[in-house]
XYZ file of C-alpha atoms in Angstrom:
355
model
C 13.440 1.993 0.049
C 11.426 -0.985 -1.475
C 9.404 -3.766 -0.138
C 6.327 -6.101 -0.914
C 4.831 -8.929 0.052
C 2.671 -11.314 -0.940
C 0.352 -12.351 1.426
C -2.270 -15.004 1.275
C -2.975 -18.293 3.466
C -6.245 -18.536 1.269
C -3.830 -20.110 -1.270
C -1.062 -21.364 1.051
C 1.474 -18.551 0.276
C 2.016 -15.279 1.820
C 3.649 -13.014 -0.994
C 5.964 -9.733 0.782
C 7.723 -7.181 -1.705
C 9.224 -4.011 -0.048
C 8.752 -1.356 -2.732
C 6.411 1.049 -4.477
C 3.743 0.015 -1.880
C 4.191 0.675 1.170
C 8.216 1.643 0.768
C 9.070 4.867 2.433
C 11.913 6.747 0.477
C 11.958 8.847 -2.272
C 13.809 9.259 -4.925
C 16.501 11.294 -6.936
C 15.303 9.875 -10.210
C 15.263 12.198 -12.747
C 12.791 10.783 -14.676
C 8.676 10.344 -13.533
C 9.963 6.864 -11.631
C 9.816 8.453 -7.720
C 10.042 5.782 -5.360
C 12.676 3.533 -7.378
C 15.562 4.232 -4.868
C 16.585 5.547 -1.940
C 17.668 8.453 -3.271
C 20.997 9.817 -1.713
C 22.391 10.591 -4.994
C 22.706 14.434 -6.000
C 22.842 13.597 -9.044
C 21.028 10.780 -11.476
C 23.265 8.611 -14.023
C 20.821 6.439 -16.030
C 22.241 3.434 -18.403
C 20.243 1.261 -21.032
C 19.030 -2.170 -20.640
C 21.533 -4.251 -19.755
C 21.677 -6.725 -21.749
C 25.211 -8.847 -20.753
C 26.158 -9.955 -17.320
C 28.601 -11.980 -15.560
C 27.741 -15.799 -15.619
C 26.185 -16.340 -12.419
C 27.536 -18.956 -9.623
C 23.856 -19.686 -8.186
C 22.477 -23.439 -8.518
C 19.537 -25.710 -7.194
C 16.134 -23.040 -7.149
C 18.775 -20.518 -6.346
C 19.879 -20.286 -9.974
C 16.122 -21.023 -10.612
C 15.167 -18.025 -9.751
C 17.852 -15.850 -11.378
C 17.271 -17.475 -14.626
C 13.235 -16.774 -15.206
C 13.388 -13.523 -13.634
C 15.583 -12.846 -15.539
C 14.381 -13.938 -18.699
C 11.255 -12.314 -17.978
C 13.369 -9.066 -17.301
C 15.106 -9.425 -20.418
C 12.128 -10.303 -22.545
C 9.716 -7.042 -21.561
C 12.873 -4.708 -22.163
C 13.699 -4.082 -18.529
C 17.925 -5.037 -18.953
C 19.066 -7.821 -17.011
C 20.283 -7.962 -13.116
C 23.704 -8.973 -12.226
C 24.038 -11.348 -8.908
C 26.087 -9.266 -5.748
C 27.564 -11.368 -3.167
C 26.474 -9.199 0.018
C 22.817 -9.240 -1.925
C 23.423 -12.762 -1.977
C 24.590 -12.316 1.407
C 21.597 -10.684 2.706
C 18.694 -12.746 1.063
C 20.132 -16.010 2.428
C 20.131 -14.078 6.101
C 16.448 -13.177 5.853
C 15.299 -15.840 4.407
C 17.301 -18.471 7.177
C 15.386 -15.487 9.710
C 12.187 -16.117 8.047
C 12.403 -19.947 8.438
C 13.622 -19.958 12.527
C 10.844 -17.949 13.318
C 8.415 -19.162 11.328
C 5.113 -17.926 11.739
C 1.691 -16.728 11.318
C 2.876 -13.363 12.530
C 6.343 -13.764 11.217
C 4.474 -13.933 7.546
C 2.517 -10.856 8.429
C 5.460 -9.160 9.029
C 8.126 -10.516 6.447
C 10.603 -7.506 5.935
C 11.059 -6.653 9.088
C 13.246 -8.507 11.805
C 12.672 -7.937 15.477
C 15.981 -8.128 18.006
C 16.505 -10.516 19.812
C 15.116 -13.599 17.471
C 17.022 -15.991 16.251
C 19.684 -14.289 12.904
C 18.389 -11.083 13.834
C 20.628 -9.488 11.318
C 18.545 -5.502 10.861
C 15.274 -4.651 11.079
C 14.137 -2.966 7.556
C 15.935 -4.834 4.443
C 18.280 -1.524 3.744
C 19.509 -2.106 6.947
C 19.852 -5.717 7.037
C 21.569 -5.243 2.893
C 24.008 -2.697 4.633
C 24.808 -4.965 6.965
C 26.015 -7.773 4.527
C 28.157 -5.644 2.743
C 26.083 -3.403 0.170
C 26.683 -0.218 -0.722
C 24.415 0.999 -3.195
C 20.894 2.409 -3.419
C 17.740 1.927 -4.790
C 17.147 -1.049 -2.601
C 14.064 -3.171 -3.141
C 13.184 -6.829 -1.468
C 10.148 -8.805 -2.199
C 9.724 -12.028 -1.003
C 7.136 -15.404 -0.550
C 6.735 -17.743 2.070
C 4.789 -21.458 1.227
C 3.070 -23.593 3.372
C 3.896 -27.275 3.783
C 5.746 -27.177 0.295
C 6.958 -24.698 -2.362
C 9.731 -24.463 -5.993
C 11.232 -21.947 -7.444
C 9.481 -21.808 -9.810
C 6.359 -20.775 -7.839
C 8.440 -18.629 -6.408
C 8.431 -16.193 -9.479
C 4.223 -17.386 -11.332
C 3.102 -15.563 -7.833
C 5.673 -12.295 -8.410
C 4.860 -12.136 -12.507
C 1.104 -12.467 -11.393
C 0.419 -9.603 -9.253
C 0.841 -5.848 -8.504
C 3.419 -4.006 -6.411
C 6.236 -7.543 -6.642
C 5.790 -7.342 -10.198
C 6.366 -3.765 -10.570
C 9.703 -3.396 -8.156
C 10.698 -6.921 -10.008
C 10.956 -4.853 -13.849
C 12.645 -2.155 -11.680
C 16.154 -0.446 -12.498
C 18.197 -1.761 -10.315
C 21.294 -3.387 -11.265
C 21.902 -6.108 -8.683
C 20.659 -8.987 -7.419
C 20.521 -11.065 -4.173
C 18.404 -14.800 -4.449
C 17.844 -17.208 -1.723
C 15.233 -19.928 -2.125
C 14.875 -22.867 0.409
C 13.210 -24.941 2.916
C 13.307 -25.918 6.759
C 12.054 -29.507 7.394
C 8.982 -28.959 8.180
C 8.852 -28.590 4.092
C 8.073 -24.647 4.863
C 9.541 -22.893 1.803
C 10.497 -19.167 1.228
C 12.414 -17.571 -1.174
C 14.136 -13.760 -1.253
C 15.185 -11.422 -3.776
C 16.508 -7.920 -2.476
C 18.319 -6.014 -5.545
C 19.545 -2.382 -5.787
C 21.904 0.052 -8.067
C 25.397 0.768 -7.747
C 26.313 4.041 -6.434
C 28.925 6.188 -6.690
C 29.743 9.605 -5.299
C 26.373 11.888 -5.404
C 25.299 9.566 -8.392
C 22.218 7.758 -8.047
C 22.157 5.282 -11.375
C 19.786 2.429 -13.060
C 18.501 0.886 -16.026
C 16.272 1.861 -18.134
C 14.232 -0.360 -21.550
C 14.329 1.814 -24.225
C 10.927 1.894 -24.805
C 7.096 1.630 -23.223
C 7.249 -1.983 -20.954
C 4.535 -4.101 -20.514
C 4.089 -7.053 -18.897
C 2.673 -9.422 -20.039
C 5.320 -8.952 -23.179
C 4.834 -9.205 -26.215
C 4.880 -12.444 -27.777
C 4.602 -14.001 -24.022
C 2.900 -17.610 -23.747
C 1.260 -19.430 -20.832
C 0.843 -16.692 -19.043
C -1.588 -17.066 -15.756
C -5.173 -16.321 -15.956
C -6.623 -15.636 -12.488
C -4.716 -12.900 -10.143
C -5.855 -12.662 -6.699
C -5.538 -9.449 -4.951
C -6.512 -10.145 -0.978
C -2.812 -12.586 -1.705
C -1.162 -9.323 -1.938
C 0.317 -7.204 0.620
C -0.569 -4.578 0.002
C -3.471 -5.401 -1.076
C -4.390 -3.433 -5.168
C -7.949 -3.836 -4.962
C -9.053 -3.881 -1.135
C -12.570 -3.773 -2.813
C -13.180 -6.719 -3.838
C -12.115 -9.623 -0.965
C -11.479 -12.502 -1.998
C -12.739 -12.820 -5.013
C -10.815 -13.250 -8.369
C -9.684 -11.540 -10.749
C -7.473 -11.538 -14.212
C -3.452 -11.857 -15.192
C -2.686 -7.505 -14.032
C -1.635 -5.947 -16.869
C 1.529 -3.856 -16.137
C 2.815 -0.662 -17.847
C 5.590 1.386 -17.295
C 6.333 4.803 -19.926
C 9.372 5.208 -17.582
C 11.758 4.689 -20.694
C 14.724 5.674 -21.985
C 13.159 7.868 -24.337
C 11.484 9.928 -21.673
C 14.168 10.207 -19.746
C 15.796 12.117 -22.705
C 13.049 14.322 -23.507
C 11.958 14.621 -20.024
C 14.997 14.964 -18.537
C 13.728 17.585 -15.478
C 11.709 14.556 -14.816
C 7.969 14.653 -14.238
C 4.788 14.217 -11.996
C 1.701 12.078 -12.137
C -0.498 15.351 -12.684
C 1.194 15.298 -15.761
C 0.235 12.017 -16.475
C -2.849 11.356 -19.063
C -4.489 8.170 -19.920
C -5.435 8.430 -23.417
C -6.836 4.818 -23.947
C -6.171 0.873 -22.557
C -7.775 -2.081 -24.196
C -7.428 -5.612 -23.041
C -9.704 -7.111 -25.946
C -9.322 -11.204 -26.373
C -7.916 -12.482 -30.419
C -11.682 -13.113 -32.236
C -14.094 -11.146 -29.869
C -14.596 -6.923 -30.246
C -15.548 -6.343 -27.143
C -12.629 -5.463 -24.332
C -12.479 -7.092 -21.491
C -13.590 -5.368 -18.673
C -10.426 -3.906 -16.564
C -10.286 -1.115 -13.520
C -6.953 0.762 -14.974
C -5.160 1.653 -12.090
C -2.710 5.016 -11.488
C -1.088 6.740 -9.424
C -3.126 10.250 -7.422
C -2.766 12.491 -9.353
C -2.873 11.140 -12.956
C -6.458 11.753 -14.949
C -7.757 10.005 -18.025
C -9.791 11.743 -20.791
C -13.626 11.055 -21.409
C -14.680 8.494 -21.155
C -11.341 6.233 -19.833
C -12.201 6.237 -16.010
C -9.067 5.290 -14.051
C -8.842 4.063 -10.034
C -6.725 5.747 -7.870
C -3.781 3.612 -6.543
C -4.288 2.587 -2.965
C -0.598 0.715 -2.968
C 1.992 3.297 -4.285
C 2.524 2.832 -7.327
C 5.387 4.672 -9.377
C 4.712 7.277 -11.143
C 5.013 6.678 -15.015
C 3.089 3.556 -13.721
C -0.287 1.804 -14.746
C -1.672 -1.339 -13.950
C -4.840 -3.224 -16.304
C -6.665 -5.651 -13.311
C -8.885 -7.761 -15.046
C -12.565 -7.477 -13.895
C -12.875 -12.012 -13.631
C -10.136 -14.476 -14.514
C -8.988 -14.475 -18.509
C -9.458 -17.443 -20.382
C -7.582 -20.256 -21.021
C -5.571 -21.039 -23.830
C -6.685 -17.577 -24.671
C -4.609 -14.282 -27.074
C -5.333 -10.974 -26.003
C -3.948 -7.416 -26.886
C -2.749 -4.695 -24.977
C -3.500 -1.164 -27.163
C -2.429 1.742 -24.754
C -1.411 5.670 -25.721
C -1.185 8.040 -22.441
C 0.128 11.731 -22.919
C 3.364 12.271 -20.295
C 4.175 16.499 -20.097
C 3.653 16.330 -23.883
C 5.592 13.304 -25.102
C 3.892 10.334 -26.362
C 3.586 7.107 -24.968
C 2.266 4.636 -26.985
C 2.025 0.473 -26.861
C 0.290 -2.445 -28.815
C 1.283 -5.880 -28.484
C -0.390 -9.396 -27.374
C -0.021 -12.303 -24.901
C -1.047 -15.474 -24.852
C -2.811 -17.926 -21.429
C -1.493 -21.166 -20.413
C -3.998 -24.321 -19.630
C -4.504 -23.097 -15.756
C -2.368 -21.123 -13.096
């Protein structure tokens, strides 16, 4: 099970994700994506990234969240989510619970529910999803609570401008449930539940065709600033409330590696050969902190920092040490070796006018 929340009162929102960071479950995945599912199956069956799903019945803010999430997933190669009625029910119930019991304590414990409080349906996301009738696994929950005001786009932008939330948002799940709602005071909550279909003894999920990077090649209007203190777990606790730049997610967990390495791999079998983030027209790379799962190493001249929040095996994040410039195109170049298999990427994205 994966849970994350973004928790930043300094910017009037609390982001929460139950997933790679702090998730306590192991995965049965035969790729290196440990933590990508609850691992109840005995056999792993991956499918290619989904390109077509049934039309969703969402309306209003729920439709906005769904459309924007799937647009980002499609453009990055992660594959589309399909609407799932049971996960919708679980997401709506948990969002209502958060609003009914709105407080700093409730938001700080975003993914937990306390028996006896109004709207209680289950202590954990997995329990709540099961109560709602979901029979899949690989449970993930991300969410955000925005004090006094908020929009569906605010929710999605906050997840995309993050580490662990984006990790979950671009995960291998196939099913999704969404709830975006507010109370009479204007407090606003978004909850997204995701999972994968479960057949007897089989854990399924979708994989991109090649290395997945966010911001993806050709992306525009990308945010410039990231506040690590706004995310729980905090991916860079040593920087306090200082600002960093939009994180760059790199995932080598794709169909190519799944086929080449059917028995999976460990973090210690991953070597980072190079990473650069360079503004167009500049010959000097942006200073970044390259964050990797413990055990992953860099070659001479490549400094890596061990993740502190539960980054999945096969993933890495680059955290610019200062906000990016507005309306600027940045090129991302990356090279790694995973148990003898090469992983490379080269692409560019463009920032927007401001966060």
